[in-house]
Coordinates of C-alpha atoms (C1' of nucleotides) in Angstrom, one line a residue:
Chain P
M1 CA -21.8 5.0 -30.5
A2 CA -24.0 6.1 -27.5
K3 CA -24.8 2.4 -27.1
K4 CA -21.2 1.6 -26.5
Q5 CA -20.9 4.2 -23.7
L6 CA -24.2 3.0 -22.1
I7 CA -22.8 -0.6 -22.0
M8 CA -19.5 0.6 -20.5
E9 CA -21.2 2.6 -17.8
K10 CA -23.7 -0.1 -16.8
A11 CA -21.2 -2.8 -17.0
L12 CA -18.7 -0.9 -14.8
E13 CA -21.4 -0.7 -12.1
L14 CA -21.8 -4.5 -12.1
F15 CA -18.1 -5.2 -12.4
A16 CA -17.5 -2.9 -9.3
K17 CA -20.0 -4.9 -7.3
Q18 CA -19.3 -8.4 -8.4
G19 CA -16.0 -8.5 -10.3
F20 CA -15.4 -9.2 -13.9
E21 CA -15.6 -13.0 -13.9
S22 CA -18.8 -13.2 -11.9
T23 CA -20.7 -10.8 -14.1
S24 CA -22.3 -12.4 -17.1
V25 CA -23.0 -10.7 -20.5
Q26 CA -26.7 -11.6 -19.8
Q27 CA -26.7 -9.5 -16.6
I28 CA -25.0 -6.6 -18.4
T29 CA -27.6 -6.6 -21.3
E30 CA -30.5 -6.8 -18.8
H31 CA -29.0 -4.0 -16.8
C32 CA -28.8 -1.9 -20.0
G33 CA -32.3 -2.9 -21.2
I34 CA -30.9 -4.3 -24.5
S35 CA -30.7 -7.7 -26.1
K36 CA -27.7 -10.0 -26.1
G37 CA -27.2 -9.5 -29.8
A38 CA -27.0 -5.7 -29.4
F39 CA -24.1 -6.2 -27.0
Y40 CA -22.1 -8.0 -29.6
L41 CA -22.8 -5.3 -32.1
S42 CA -20.8 -2.9 -29.9
F43 CA -18.1 -5.3 -28.6
K44 CA -16.6 -8.3 -30.2
S45 CA -16.4 -10.1 -26.9
K46 CA -16.6 -9.7 -23.2
D47 CA -12.9 -9.3 -23.0
E48 CA -12.9 -6.4 -25.4
L49 CA -15.3 -4.6 -23.1
I50 CA -13.0 -4.8 -20.1
L51 CA -10.1 -3.7 -22.2
A52 CA -12.1 -0.7 -23.4
L53 CA -12.9 0.2 -19.8
I54 CA -9.3 0.0 -18.7
D55 CA -8.2 2.0 -21.7
H56 CA -10.8 4.7 -21.2
F57 CA -10.5 5.3 -17.5
M58 CA -6.8 4.7 -17.2
M59 CA -5.9 7.2 -19.8
Q60 CA -8.3 9.7 -18.3
F61 CA -6.8 9.2 -14.8
L62 CA -3.2 9.2 -16.0
S63 CA -3.6 12.3 -18.1
E64 CA -5.2 14.2 -15.3
I65 CA -2.3 13.3 -13.0
D66 CA 0.2 14.1 -15.6
Y67 CA -1.4 17.5 -16.3
V68 CA -1.3 18.4 -12.6
V69 CA 2.3 17.4 -12.2
R70 CA 3.3 19.4 -15.3
N71 CA 1.4 22.5 -14.4
T72 CA 1.7 23.0 -10.7
K73 CA 4.3 25.1 -8.9
N74 CA 6.7 23.2 -6.7
E75 CA 5.3 24.4 -3.4
K76 CA 1.9 22.9 -4.1
L77 CA 3.0 20.1 -6.4
L78 CA 3.0 17.2 -3.9
Y79 CA -0.3 18.3 -2.4
E80 CA -2.0 18.7 -5.7
F81 CA -0.7 15.3 -6.8
F82 CA -2.2 13.5 -3.8
F83 CA -5.4 15.5 -3.9
T84 CA -6.0 15.0 -7.6
T85 CA -5.3 11.3 -7.3
F86 CA -7.8 10.8 -4.5
Q87 CA -10.4 13.0 -6.0
S88 CA -10.1 11.1 -9.3
F89 CA -10.5 7.8 -7.4
H90 CA -13.5 9.3 -5.6
K91 CA -15.1 10.6 -8.8
H92 CA -14.7 7.2 -10.6
S93 CA -15.1 5.1 -7.5
D94 CA -16.6 2.2 -9.5
F95 CA -13.6 2.0 -11.7
A96 CA -11.3 2.3 -8.7
K97 CA -13.2 -0.7 -7.1
L98 CA -12.8 -2.7 -10.3
L99 CA -9.1 -1.9 -10.4
M100 CA -8.7 -3.1 -6.8
K101 CA -10.6 -6.3 -7.4
E102 CA -8.9 -7.3 -10.6
Q103 CA -5.5 -5.9 -9.8
A104 CA -3.6 -9.2 -10.1
H105 CA -6.1 -11.2 -12.1
T106 CA -5.1 -13.1 -15.1
I107 CA -8.2 -12.2 -17.1
N108 CA -6.4 -12.0 -20.4
E109 CA -2.9 -11.6 -21.9
E110 CA -3.7 -8.2 -23.2
F111 CA -5.3 -7.1 -20.0
I112 CA -2.1 -7.9 -18.1
H113 CA 0.0 -6.0 -20.6
K114 CA -2.2 -3.0 -20.3
M115 CA -1.9 -3.0 -16.5
Y116 CA 1.9 -3.3 -16.7
D117 CA 2.0 -0.4 -19.1
F118 CA -0.2 1.7 -16.9
N119 CA 2.0 0.9 -13.9
R120 CA 5.1 1.8 -15.8
M121 CA 3.6 5.1 -16.8
L122 CA 2.5 5.9 -13.3
D123 CA 5.9 5.1 -12.0
K124 CA 7.4 7.5 -14.5
V125 CA 5.1 10.3 -13.5
I126 CA 5.8 9.9 -9.8
L127 CA 9.6 9.6 -10.4
T128 CA 9.8 12.8 -12.4
M129 CA 7.8 14.5 -9.7
I130 CA 10.1 13.3 -7.0
E131 CA 13.2 14.3 -9.0
H132 CA 11.7 17.7 -9.7
L133 CA 10.9 18.2 -6.0
Y134 CA 14.0 16.9 -4.2
G135 CA 16.6 16.9 -6.9
E136 CA 20.0 15.1 -6.3
R137 CA 19.4 14.8 -2.6
I138 CA 17.3 11.6 -3.0
R139 CA 19.1 10.0 -5.9
Q140 CA 19.9 6.9 -3.7
T141 CA 16.4 6.6 -2.3
K142 CA 14.1 7.8 -5.0
Y143 CA 12.8 4.4 -6.0
D144 CA 12.0 3.6 -2.4
L145 CA 10.2 6.9 -2.1
M146 CA 8.2 6.1 -5.2
Y147 CA 7.1 2.7 -3.9
C148 CA 6.2 4.3 -0.5
I149 CA 4.0 6.9 -2.3
K150 CA 2.3 4.1 -4.2
G151 CA 1.9 2.3 -0.9
F152 CA 0.3 5.3 0.7
I153 CA -2.1 5.8 -2.2
Q154 CA -3.1 2.1 -2.3
T155 CA -3.6 1.7 1.4
Y156 CA -5.5 5.0 2.0
S157 CA -7.6 4.8 -1.2
H158 CA -8.6 1.2 -0.2
L159 CA -10.1 2.7 2.9
F160 CA -12.5 5.0 1.3
V161 CA -13.2 3.0 -1.9
I162 CA -14.2 -0.1 0.0
Y163 CA -15.9 1.5 3.1
N164 CA -18.0 4.2 1.5
V165 CA -17.2 6.9 4.1
P166 CA -17.0 10.5 3.1
L167 CA -13.5 11.7 3.9
N168 CA -11.8 15.0 4.1
L169 CA -9.6 14.7 1.1
E170 CA -7.7 17.9 1.8
L171 CA -6.6 16.7 5.2
L172 CA -5.6 13.4 3.7
A173 CA -3.5 15.0 1.0
H174 CA -1.8 17.3 3.6
S175 CA -1.1 14.4 5.8
L176 CA 0.5 12.4 3.0
V177 CA 2.5 15.4 1.9
E178 CA 4.1 15.5 5.3
K179 CA 4.8 11.8 5.4
T180 CA 6.4 12.0 1.9
N181 CA 8.5 15.0 2.9
V182 CA 9.6 13.3 6.1
L183 CA 10.7 10.2 4.3
A184 CA 12.5 12.1 1.6
K185 CA 14.4 14.1 4.2
H186 CA 15.4 11.4 6.6
M187 CA 15.5 8.1 4.7
T188 CA 19.1 6.9 4.2
L189 CA 18.8 3.1 3.6
P190 CA 17.5 2.3 0.1
F191 CA 16.2 -1.1 -0.8
I192 CA 15.2 -0.6 -4.4
S193 CA 18.3 0.0 -6.4
E194 CA 18.3 1.2 -10.0
D195 CA 19.0 -2.4 -11.2
L196 CA 16.2 -3.8 -9.1
H197 CA 13.7 -1.3 -10.4
Q198 CA 14.8 -2.2 -14.0
I199 CA 14.0 -5.8 -13.3
F200 CA 10.6 -5.0 -11.9
T201 CA 9.5 -2.8 -14.7
G202 CA 11.4 -4.8 -17.3
P203 CA 13.3 -3.3 -20.2
E204 CA 10.5 -1.3 -21.8
Y205 CA 8.1 -3.7 -23.4
G206 CA 10.4 -5.6 -25.7
R207 CA 12.0 -7.8 -23.1
E208 CA 15.2 -9.8 -23.4
T209 CA 15.3 -11.7 -26.6
K210 CA 16.2 -15.3 -26.8
E211 CA 19.6 -14.5 -28.4
Q212 CA 20.5 -12.0 -25.7
L213 CA 19.5 -14.5 -23.0
I214 CA 21.6 -17.3 -24.6
Q215 CA 24.5 -14.9 -25.0
K216 CA 24.3 -14.0 -21.3
M217 CA 24.2 -17.7 -20.3
E218 CA 27.2 -18.5 -22.4
Q219 CA 29.1 -15.7 -20.8
L220 CA 28.2 -17.0 -17.4
V221 CA 29.4 -20.5 -18.3
E222 CA 32.8 -19.1 -18.9
E223 CA 32.8 -17.2 -15.6
V224 CA 31.5 -19.8 -13.3
D225 CA 33.7 -22.6 -11.8
D226 CA 31.3 -24.9 -10.1
P227 CA 30.8 -27.8 -12.5
I228 CA 27.2 -28.5 -11.5
I229 CA 26.2 -24.9 -12.2
K230 CA 28.2 -24.9 -15.4
E231 CA 26.4 -28.0 -16.7
S232 CA 23.0 -26.7 -15.5
L233 CA 23.5 -23.5 -17.4
L234 CA 24.5 -25.4 -20.6
L235 CA 21.5 -27.7 -20.4
L236 CA 19.1 -24.8 -19.9
K237 CA 20.7 -23.0 -22.7
N238 CA 20.2 -26.0 -25.0
E239 CA 16.6 -26.3 -23.7
L240 CA 16.0 -22.7 -24.9
I241 CA 17.1 -23.7 -28.4
Y242 CA 15.7 -27.2 -28.6
P243 CA 13.1 -27.8 -25.9
S244 CA 13.3 -31.4 -25.0
L245 CA 13.6 -31.9 -21.2
S246 CA 10.7 -32.5 -18.9
P247 CA 9.3 -29.6 -16.8
A248 CA 10.6 -31.2 -13.6
I249 CA 14.1 -31.4 -14.9
V250 CA 14.0 -27.8 -16.1
K251 CA 12.7 -26.7 -12.7
G252 CA 15.5 -28.6 -11.0
L253 CA 18.2 -27.1 -13.2
Q254 CA 16.8 -23.6 -12.5
E255 CA 17.0 -24.4 -8.7
N256 CA 20.6 -25.4 -9.1
I257 CA 21.7 -22.1 -10.6
R258 CA 19.5 -20.1 -8.3
Q259 CA 22.2 -21.0 -5.6
H260 CA 24.9 -19.0 -7.4
P261 CA 24.8 -15.3 -6.7
Q262 CA 25.9 -14.4 -10.3
C263 CA 23.3 -16.7 -11.9
K264 CA 20.3 -16.3 -9.7
W265 CA 18.6 -13.8 -12.1
I266 CA 18.7 -16.3 -15.0
P267 CA 15.7 -18.4 -13.9
Y268 CA 13.7 -15.3 -13.5
L269 CA 14.6 -14.1 -17.0
I270 CA 13.9 -17.5 -18.5
D271 CA 10.4 -17.6 -16.8
R272 CA 9.7 -14.1 -18.1
Y273 CA 10.8 -15.1 -21.6
F274 CA 8.4 -18.1 -21.6
K275 CA 5.6 -16.1 -20.1
C276 CA 5.8 -13.4 -22.7
L277 CA 6.0 -15.8 -25.7
Chain R
M1 CA -7.1 -37.2 6.1
A2 CA -4.0 -36.9 4.0
K3 CA -6.3 -36.4 1.1
K4 CA -7.7 -33.2 2.5
Q5 CA -4.2 -31.8 2.7
L6 CA -3.3 -33.0 -0.8
I7 CA -6.4 -31.2 -2.2
M8 CA -5.6 -28.0 -0.3
E9 CA -2.0 -28.0 -1.6
K10 CA -2.8 -28.7 -5.2
A11 CA -5.8 -26.4 -5.2
L12 CA -3.7 -23.6 -3.8
E13 CA -1.3 -23.9 -6.7
L14 CA -4.1 -23.5 -9.2
F15 CA -5.8 -20.7 -7.3
A16 CA -2.5 -18.8 -7.1
K17 CA -2.2 -19.1 -10.9
Q18 CA -5.8 -18.6 -12.0
G19 CA -7.7 -17.2 -9.1
F20 CA -10.5 -18.9 -7.3
E21 CA -13.4 -18.3 -9.6
S22 CA -11.6 -19.4 -12.8
T23 CA -10.4 -22.7 -11.3
S24 CA -13.0 -25.5 -11.6
V25 CA -13.4 -28.5 -9.3
Q26 CA -12.6 -30.6 -12.3
Q27 CA -9.2 -29.0 -12.7
I28 CA -8.4 -29.4 -9.1
T29 CA -9.3 -33.1 -9.0
E30 CA -7.3 -33.7 -12.2
H31 CA -4.3 -31.9 -10.7
C32 CA -4.6 -34.1 -7.7
G33 CA -5.1 -37.3 -9.7
I34 CA -8.4 -38.1 -7.9
S35 CA -12.0 -38.3 -9.0
K36 CA -14.6 -35.6 -8.6
G37 CA -16.5 -37.7 -6.0
A38 CA -13.3 -38.0 -3.9
F39 CA -13.2 -34.2 -3.7
Y40 CA -16.6 -34.0 -2.2
L41 CA -15.7 -36.7 0.4
S42 CA -13.2 -34.2 1.8
F43 CA -15.0 -30.9 1.3
K44 CA -18.7 -30.2 1.3
S45 CA -18.3 -27.6 -1.5
K46 CA -15.8 -25.5 -3.4
D47 CA -16.5 -22.7 -1.0
E48 CA -15.6 -24.8 2.0
L49 CA -12.2 -25.5 0.4
I50 CA -11.3 -21.8 0.1
L51 CA -12.5 -21.1 3.6
A52 CA -10.3 -24.0 4.9
L53 CA -7.3 -22.6 3.0
I54 CA -7.9 -19.1 4.4
D55 CA -8.2 -20.5 7.9
H56 CA -5.2 -22.7 7.7
F57 CA -2.7 -20.2 6.3
M58 CA -4.0 -17.1 7.8
M59 CA -3.8 -18.5 11.3
Q60 CA -0.4 -19.9 10.6
F61 CA 0.8 -16.5 9.4
L62 CA -0.8 -14.5 12.2
S63 CA 0.4 -16.8 15.0
E64 CA 3.9 -16.6 13.6
I65 CA 3.9 -12.8 13.6
D66 CA 2.2 -12.8 17.0
Y67 CA 4.8 -15.1 18.5
V68 CA 7.6 -12.9 17.2
V69 CA 6.1 -9.7 18.4
R70 CA 5.6 -11.2 21.9
N71 CA 9.0 -12.8 22.2
T72 CA 11.5 -10.3 20.8
K73 CA 13.4 -7.6 22.7
N74 CA 12.4 -4.0 21.7
E75 CA 15.7 -3.3 19.9
K76 CA 15.1 -6.0 17.4
L77 CA 11.3 -6.1 17.4
L78 CA 10.5 -4.0 14.4
Y79 CA 13.2 -5.7 12.3
E80 CA 12.0 -9.2 13.3
F81 CA 8.4 -8.2 12.5
F82 CA 9.2 -7.1 9.0
F83 CA 11.6 -10.0 8.4
T84 CA 9.2 -12.6 9.6
T85 CA 6.3 -11.2 7.6
F86 CA 8.2 -11.2 4.4
Q87 CA 9.8 -14.6 5.1
S88 CA 6.3 -16.0 5.7
F89 CA 5.0 -14.5 2.4
H90 CA 8.0 -15.9 0.7
K91 CA 7.6 -19.4 2.2
H92 CA 3.9 -19.5 1.3
S93 CA 4.1 -17.5 -1.8
D94 CA 1.2 -19.3 -3.4
F95 CA -1.1 -18.3 -0.6
A96 CA 0.2 -14.8 -0.7
K97 CA -0.6 -14.7 -4.4
L98 CA -4.1 -16.0 -3.7
L99 CA -4.6 -13.4 -1.0
M100 CA -3.6 -10.6 -3.4
K101 CA -5.8 -11.8 -6.1
E102 CA -8.9 -12.3 -4.0
Q103 CA -8.3 -9.4 -1.7
A104 CA -11.5 -7.5 -2.4
H105 CA -13.6 -10.3 -4.0
T106 CA -17.1 -11.1 -3.0
I107 CA -16.7 -14.8 -3.1
N108 CA -18.9 -15.6 -0.2
E109 CA -20.3 -14.0 3.0
E110 CA -18.2 -16.1 5.3
F111 CA -15.1 -15.4 3.3
I112 CA -15.5 -11.7 3.7
H113 CA -16.0 -12.1 7.4
K114 CA -12.9 -14.1 7.7
M115 CA -10.9 -11.5 5.8
Y116 CA -12.3 -8.7 8.0
D117 CA -11.4 -10.7 11.1
F118 CA -7.9 -11.4 9.8
N119 CA -7.4 -7.7 9.1
R120 CA -8.6 -6.7 12.5
M121 CA -6.3 -9.1 14.1
L122 CA -3.3 -7.9 12.1
D123 CA -4.2 -4.3 12.9
K124 CA -4.2 -5.2 16.6
V125 CA -0.8 -6.9 16.4
I126 CA 0.8 -4.0 14.6
L127 CA -0.8 -1.5 17.0
T128 CA 0.4 -3.2 20.1
M129 CA 3.8 -3.4 18.6
I130 CA 3.8 0.3 17.8
E131 CA 2.5 1.3 21.3
H132 CA 5.2 -1.0 22.8
L133 CA 7.9 0.6 20.7
Y134 CA 7.1 4.3 20.8
G135 CA 4.7 4.7 23.8
E136 CA 2.9 7.9 24.4
R137 CA 4.9 9.8 21.8
I138 CA 2.9 8.6 18.9
R139 CA -0.6 8.6 20.5
Q140 CA -1.9 11.0 17.9
T141 CA -0.4 9.3 14.8
K142 CA -0.4 5.7 15.7
Y143 CA -3.2 4.7 13.4
D144 CA -1.5 6.5 10.5
L145 CA 1.7 4.7 11.3
M146 CA -0.1 1.4 11.3
Y147 CA -1.6 2.0 7.9
C148 CA 1.8 3.1 6.6
I149 CA 3.3 -0.1 7.8
K150 CA 0.6 -2.1 6.1
G151 CA 1.2 -0.1 3.0
F152 CA 4.9 -0.9 3.1
I153 CA 4.2 -4.6 3.5
Q154 CA 1.6 -4.6 0.7
T155 CA 3.6 -2.7 -1.8
Y156 CA 7.0 -4.4 -1.2
S157 CA 5.5 -7.9 -0.9
H158 CA 3.6 -7.3 -4.2
L159 CA 7.0 -6.9 -5.9
F160 CA 8.5 -10.2 -4.9
V161 CA 5.3 -12.2 -4.9
I162 CA 4.3 -11.2 -8.4
Y163 CA 7.8 -11.0 -10.0
N164 CA 9.6 -14.1 -8.8
V165 CA 12.8 -12.4 -8.0
P166 CA 15.1 -13.5 -5.2
L167 CA 15.4 -10.6 -2.8
N168 CA 17.6 -9.8 0.1
L169 CA 15.0 -9.9 2.8
E170 CA 17.4 -8.8 5.6
L171 CA 18.1 -5.6 3.7
L172 CA 14.4 -5.1 3.0
A173 CA 13.6 -5.4 6.6
H174 CA 16.3 -3.0 7.7
S175 CA 15.2 -0.5 5.1
L176 CA 11.6 -0.7 6.3
V177 CA 12.6 -0.4 9.9
E178 CA 14.3 2.9 9.1
K179 CA 11.3 4.2 7.2
T180 CA 9.0 3.3 10.1
N181 CA 11.3 4.9 12.6
V182 CA 11.6 8.1 10.5
L183 CA 7.8 8.4 10.2
A184 CA 7.3 7.7 13.9
K185 CA 9.8 10.3 14.9
H186 CA 8.8 13.2 12.5
M187 CA 5.2 12.7 11.6
T188 CA 2.9 15.3 13.2
L189 CA -0.2 15.5 10.9
P190 CA -2.5 12.5 11.6
F191 CA -5.3 11.6 9.2
I192 CA -6.8 8.5 10.8
S193 CA -8.3 9.5 14.1
E194 CA -9.4 7.0 16.7
D195 CA -13.0 7.5 15.6
L196 CA -12.2 6.9 11.9
H197 CA -10.3 3.8 12.7
Q198 CA -13.3 2.6 14.7
I199 CA -15.5 3.1 11.6
F200 CA -13.2 1.2 9.4
T201 CA -12.7 -1.8 11.7
G202 CA -16.3 -1.9 12.8
P203 CA -17.5 -3.6 16.0
E204 CA -15.6 -6.7 16.9
Y205 CA -17.1 -9.4 14.7
G206 CA -18.0 -12.4 16.9
R207 CA -14.6 -14.0 17.2
E208 CA -14.1 -17.7 17.8
T209 CA -16.4 -18.9 20.6
K210 CA -15.3 -21.6 23.0
E211 CA -17.5 -24.2 21.2
Q212 CA -15.9 -23.4 17.8
L213 CA -12.5 -23.7 19.3
I214 CA -13.2 -27.0 20.9
Q215 CA -14.8 -28.3 17.7
K216 CA -11.7 -27.3 15.7
M217 CA -9.4 -29.1 18.2
E218 CA -11.5 -32.3 18.1
Q219 CA -11.3 -32.2 14.3
L220 CA -7.5 -31.8 14.5
V221 CA -7.3 -34.8 16.9
E222 CA -8.8 -36.9 14.2
E223 CA -6.4 -35.6 11.5
V224 CA -3.1 -35.8 13.4
D225 CA -1.1 -38.9 13.8
D226 CA 1.6 -38.1 16.3
P227 CA 0.4 -39.5 19.7
I228 CA 2.1 -36.8 21.8
I229 CA 0.4 -34.0 19.9
K230 CA -2.9 -36.0 19.9
E231 CA -2.8 -36.2 23.7
S232 CA -1.7 -32.6 24.1
L233 CA -4.6 -31.5 22.1
L234 CA -7.0 -33.6 24.1
L235 CA -5.6 -32.3 27.4
L236 CA -5.9 -28.7 26.3
K237 CA -9.4 -29.3 25.1
N238 CA -10.4 -30.6 28.5
E239 CA -8.6 -27.7 30.1
L240 CA -10.9 -25.3 28.1
I241 CA -13.9 -27.1 29.5
Y242 CA -12.7 -27.8 33.1
P243 CA -9.6 -25.7 33.9
S244 CA -7.6 -27.9 36.3
L245 CA -4.0 -28.0 35.1
S246 CA -1.2 -25.8 36.3
P247 CA 0.0 -22.9 34.1
A248 CA 3.3 -24.5 33.5
I249 CA 1.7 -27.7 32.2
V250 CA -0.6 -25.7 30.0
K251 CA 2.3 -23.8 28.6
G252 CA 4.2 -27.0 27.9
L253 CA 1.3 -28.6 26.1
Q254 CA 0.9 -25.5 24.0
E255 CA 4.7 -25.7 23.1
N256 CA 4.1 -29.3 22.1
I257 CA 1.5 -28.6 19.6
R258 CA 3.3 -25.5 18.3
Q259 CA 5.7 -28.0 16.7
H260 CA 3.0 -29.4 14.5
P261 CA 2.4 -27.3 11.3
Q262 CA -1.3 -28.0 11.4
C263 CA -1.8 -27.2 15.1
K264 CA 0.6 -24.4 15.8
W265 CA -1.9 -21.7 15.6
I266 CA -4.1 -23.3 18.3
P267 CA -2.1 -21.8 21.1
Y268 CA -2.6 -18.4 19.6
L269 CA -6.4 -18.9 19.5
I270 CA -6.4 -20.2 23.1
D271 CA -4.5 -17.1 24.3
R272 CA -6.8 -14.9 22.4
Y273 CA -9.8 -16.6 23.9
F274 CA -8.6 -16.2 27.4
K275 CA -7.6 -12.6 26.8
C276 CA -10.9 -11.5 25.3
L277 CA -13.0 -13.1 28.0
Chain K
dT1 C1' -12.2 -67.7 0.8
dT2 C1' -15.7 -65.1 2.4
dG3 C1' -18.3 -61.1 3.7
dA4 C1' -18.7 -56.6 5.5
dC5 C1' -17.4 -52.1 5.5
dA6 C1' -15.1 -48.0 3.7
dA7 C1' -13.0 -45.5 -0.1
dA8 C1' -13.2 -44.0 -4.6
dT9 C1' -15.2 -43.6 -9.2
dG10 C1' -17.2 -41.1 -13.2
dA11 C1' -21.4 -40.9 -15.8
dC12 C1' -25.0 -38.1 -14.7
dT13 C1' -28.1 -33.8 -13.7
dA14 C1' -29.6 -29.3 -13.9
dG15 C1' -28.0 -25.0 -14.6
dT16 C1' -25.0 -21.3 -16.5
dT17 C1' -21.8 -19.4 -19.7
dG18 C1' -20.0 -16.6 -23.9
dG19 C1' -21.2 -16.3 -28.4
dT20 C1' -24.1 -16.8 -33.0
dC21 C1' -27.4 -15.9 -36.5
dA22 C1' -31.8 -16.2 -39.0
dG23 C1' -35.2 -13.3 -38.8
dT24 C1' -37.8 -8.9 -37.4
dA25 C1' -38.2 -3.9 -36.7
dT26 C1' -36.8 0.7 -37.7
dT27 C1' -35.0 4.2 -40.4
dA28 C1' -33.4 6.7 -44.5
dT29 C1' -33.6 7.3 -49.4
dA30 C1' -36.0 7.4 -53.8
Chain A
dT1 C1' -45.2 4.3 -51.0
dA2 C1' -41.5 1.0 -52.3
dT3 C1' -36.9 -0.3 -51.6
dA4 C1' -32.5 -0.7 -49.5
dA5 C1' -29.8 -0.4 -45.5
dT6 C1' -29.2 -0.6 -40.9
dA7 C1' -30.3 -1.7 -35.9
dC8 C1' -31.9 -4.9 -33.1
dT9 C1' -33.9 -9.3 -31.2
dG10 C1' -33.9 -13.7 -28.6
dA11 C1' -34.1 -18.6 -29.4
dC12 C1' -30.4 -21.5 -29.9
dC13 C1' -25.7 -23.8 -29.4
dA14 C1' -21.7 -26.0 -27.6
dA15 C1' -19.0 -25.9 -23.8
dC16 C1' -18.7 -25.5 -19.4
dT17 C1' -20.1 -25.4 -14.2
dA18 C1' -20.9 -27.4 -9.1
dG19 C1' -22.6 -31.1 -7.2
dT20 C1' -24.8 -36.2 -6.8
dC21 C1' -25.1 -41.1 -6.4
dA22 C1' -25.4 -45.9 -8.0
dT23 C1' -21.7 -48.7 -8.8
dT24 C1' -17.1 -50.6 -8.4
dT25 C1' -12.7 -51.3 -6.0
dG26 C1' -9.8 -52.0 -2.0
dT27 C1' -9.0 -53.6 2.7
dC28 C1' -9.0 -56.4 6.5
dA29 C1' -10.9 -59.6 10.0
dA30 C1' -13.1 -64.0 10.4

DNA sequence: TTGACAAATGACTAGTTGGTCAGTATTATA
DNA sequence: TATAATACTGACCAACTAGTCATTTGTCAA
């Protein structure tokens, strides 16, 4: 199994430089000093390699952060969180680069799911940390605070991952601790409500089922007065059961109900349903 | 020249979905309903297409922001900045998606330079806005504040660009205004010093020269149909070579071409040219 | 109707890609 | 040493890629 690790290491170096898509299996095997056949003894496909990389480093990173968050006293918690995060990025800078490059890329269905899962887990870690630190005081603004923290991490890590400048990570962590505390103390206007956060993260993997979606639409048909929106909802509901309309018509119907404040979520849920299955 | 625009529009749709590298010229031409040869009549290469896309949308976006920052009273400035930014991302969400996907990708030397240039310009706009708003008070922390603002924009725009949820952009802008003000007022521990910022942005990369600007305007004269805009472009081009018109006339001509979606960033480039030299 | 010019086509090239597999080398067991 | 089992190789394949160019189609003035 040493071969598997060799391939992962060497491939990561190339992915960090060139990205996943622009790195060929040929290049990887040459960089490892092995033959093409040997590669396919360790990994069934190129996709399996990147999934293994994501799994390996992501779990390592997440568990490190999680350990720190669980085992640090409150006074040092925020500092240790930032410091560990950046140190981890620094230590595995090739992986951090890969993550930044492929952030939003549609490499593969499974890859996307893994990334979503990872994000959900990170969200949870940060949220519990925030709740632990500030308690009830930030109930209204905790989701905003979480997104701000993620913004800090992304923006600042971008700087030292892309430009290879040696940075004073202690100072960086201290500086971000202050920013976070300032926001937690004085922020009053939340943007991300509980509901909104639910929509972003989705109901834990198993999303809305078709039946739930149809039920919700039937309920809305009863509640809505506007005949156009009523009919659009009905047609879309039937489309879910027996797909028969052209994409343009479906898109148009979705646009219709997007106008109505009560229904505007429906097109999003429909899209998400089709994307997941 | 309508073909060029058709290709850009249709290609952008595919790039937003699949990314630049995974979209073939074949796919683009099929999506346009034209032949492969026709593509190469409009663009010398696939690389030239993405550079044209970047140029077109980036300049449009930057000039919009710049216009708002220059023409808004201080009390509403920050709000208008955030609101315009997000509205622009919303309007051109395909381009925003492309930008997120290809953020750190090594597509091409020229592409990277363009992205660096764009970032530098955005940095400058944000910095002047901050200086204008808070003056001497934030001299120490202004670079940190700028990176925080960019972090806010990135994190929150990610949410509504990736998940296609209709958001209340007014509320979002208000919320971010508060966050920014809170940070500006209470932040004391800077991380990004003047020197560090210099290192990140690097020495000014040869911005548009007069010749490039003139060339671009000549190209637009060919592509535009409206006679008023055509003449305005020609007069402004001559003004660049032999300054002879009064400031009021020049301003008026700039206002003319600002109306046209393809030309509206030209005034911004002209201003920048005169300011830098 | 003709002829001249521009616009558009798609079969073509030369090269790359992820992936396979018949065959060779290496090792472990007897 | 002989045999069986495993590890490895690299020529090969089909499918794709960006880009080209001889040929066809469309347009408009004479």
